[in-house]
């Protein structure tokens, strides 16, 4: 189910069985795998591939520009595997051109912020 209160870009690809709560923003070039749950107030900016059965708690900020002063707008990606949990407030940035162009997160991880 996708909340009618969320904004999904027409260029995003959302698989069957994905749940998107209210007040989320899903940007262009985002792929979300089956069984993924996105709680309320999550932003998935752009150029992000999310595997199956992930869970994003409220206020996650995903696929943001790299936090690197040398970033000049090049095409970079965030790739997330399967069965991960991202607790509230987690921030995940795309890779940098100098670092290979992609941030990669594997399978079966738990990420927390402010722990």
Coordinates of C-alpha atoms in Angstrom, one line a residue:
X1 CA 0.0 0.0 0.0
X2 CA 1.2 3.5 -0.8
X3 CA -0.2 6.4 1.2
X4 CA -2.1 9.0 -0.8
X5 CA -0.2 11.5 1.3
X6 CA 3.2 10.6 -0.2
X7 CA 4.8 11.9 -3.3
X8 CA 6.2 9.4 -5.8
X9 CA 8.1 10.6 -8.8
X10 CA 6.8 9.0 -12.1
X11 CA 10.4 7.8 -12.8
X12 CA 10.6 5.8 -9.6
X13 CA 10.0 2.0 -9.8
X14 CA 8.1 0.5 -6.9
X15 CA 7.7 -3.3 -6.9
X16 CA 4.6 -5.2 -5.8
X17 CA 4.2 -5.6 -2.0
X18 CA 6.0 -2.4 -1.0
X19 CA 4.4 -0.3 1.8
X20 CA 5.0 3.5 1.8
X21 CA 3.6 5.4 4.7
X22 CA 2.4 9.0 4.8
X23 CA 4.5 12.1 4.0
X24 CA 7.3 10.3 2.2
X25 CA 9.0 11.6 -0.9
X26 CA 10.4 9.1 -3.4
X27 CA 12.4 10.8 -6.2
X28 CA 13.4 9.9 -9.7
X29 CA 15.7 7.0 -10.5
X30 CA 14.7 5.1 -7.4
X31 CA 14.0 1.4 -7.4
X32 CA 12.3 -0.2 -4.4
X33 CA 12.2 -4.0 -4.1
X34 CA 9.3 -6.1 -3.1
X35 CA 8.4 -6.5 0.6
X36 CA 10.1 -3.2 1.6
X37 CA 8.4 -1.1 4.2
X38 CA 9.0 2.7 4.2
X39 CA 7.5 4.3 7.3
X40 CA 6.3 7.9 7.5
X41 CA 8.4 11.0 6.7
X42 CA 11.1 9.1 4.7
X43 CA 12.9 10.9 1.8
X44 CA 14.6 8.8 -0.9
X45 CA 16.1 11.5 -3.1
X46 CA 17.5 10.0 -6.3
X47 CA 19.7 7.4 -7.9
X48 CA 19.0 4.7 -5.3
X49 CA 18.4 0.9 -5.8
X50 CA 16.8 -0.8 -2.8
X51 CA 16.6 -4.6 -2.7
X52 CA 13.8 -6.7 -1.1
X53 CA 12.4 -6.8 2.4
X54 CA 14.1 -3.7 3.8
X55 CA 12.6 -1.5 6.4
X56 CA 13.1 2.2 6.8
X57 CA 11.8 3.8 10.0
X58 CA 10.6 7.4 10.2
X59 CA 12.8 10.4 9.2
X60 CA 15.4 8.4 7.2
X61 CA 17.1 10.5 4.5
X62 CA 18.3 8.2 1.7
X63 CA 20.1 8.8 -1.6
X64 CA 21.2 12.3 -0.8
X65 CA 24.1 14.1 -2.5
X66 CA 27.5 12.9 -1.2
X67 CA 28.8 14.8 1.8
X68 CA 32.0 15.6 0.0
X69 CA 33.2 19.2 -0.9
X70 CA 34.6 17.8 -4.2
X71 CA 31.2 16.6 -5.4
X72 CA 30.3 18.5 -8.6
X73 CA 27.0 16.9 -9.5
X74 CA 28.3 13.8 -11.2
X75 CA 26.0 10.8 -11.6
X76 CA 26.5 8.7 -8.4
X77 CA 24.4 5.9 -6.8
X78 CA 23.4 4.3 -3.6
X79 CA 22.8 0.5 -3.7
X80 CA 21.1 -1.3 -0.9
X81 CA 20.8 -5.1 -0.7
X82 CA 18.1 -7.2 1.0
X83 CA 16.7 -7.6 4.5
X84 CA 18.2 -4.5 6.1
X85 CA 16.8 -2.3 8.8
X86 CA 17.4 1.4 8.9
X87 CA 16.2 2.9 12.2
X88 CA 14.8 6.4 12.7
X89 CA 16.9 9.3 11.5
X90 CA 19.5 7.3 9.5
X91 CA 21.1 9.3 6.6
X92 CA 22.5 7.4 3.6
X93 CA 24.5 9.3 0.9
X94 CA 25.3 8.3 -2.6
X95 CA 28.9 7.6 -3.5
X96 CA 31.4 10.0 -4.9
X97 CA 33.0 10.0 -8.4
X98 CA 36.5 9.7 -6.8
X99 CA 35.3 6.8 -4.7
X100 CA 33.9 4.7 -7.5
X101 CA 30.6 6.4 -7.9
X102 CA 28.5 4.2 -5.6
X103 CA 27.8 3.6 -1.9
X104 CA 27.0 -0.1 -1.4
X105 CA 25.2 -1.6 1.5
X106 CA 25.0 -5.4 1.5
X107 CA 22.4 -7.7 3.1
X108 CA 21.1 -8.3 6.7
X109 CA 22.4 -5.1 8.3
X110 CA 21.0 -3.0 11.1
X111 CA 21.8 0.7 10.9
X112 CA 21.0 3.2 13.7
X113 CA 21.5 6.9 14.3
X114 CA 21.9 8.6 17.7
X115 CA 22.5 5.3 19.4

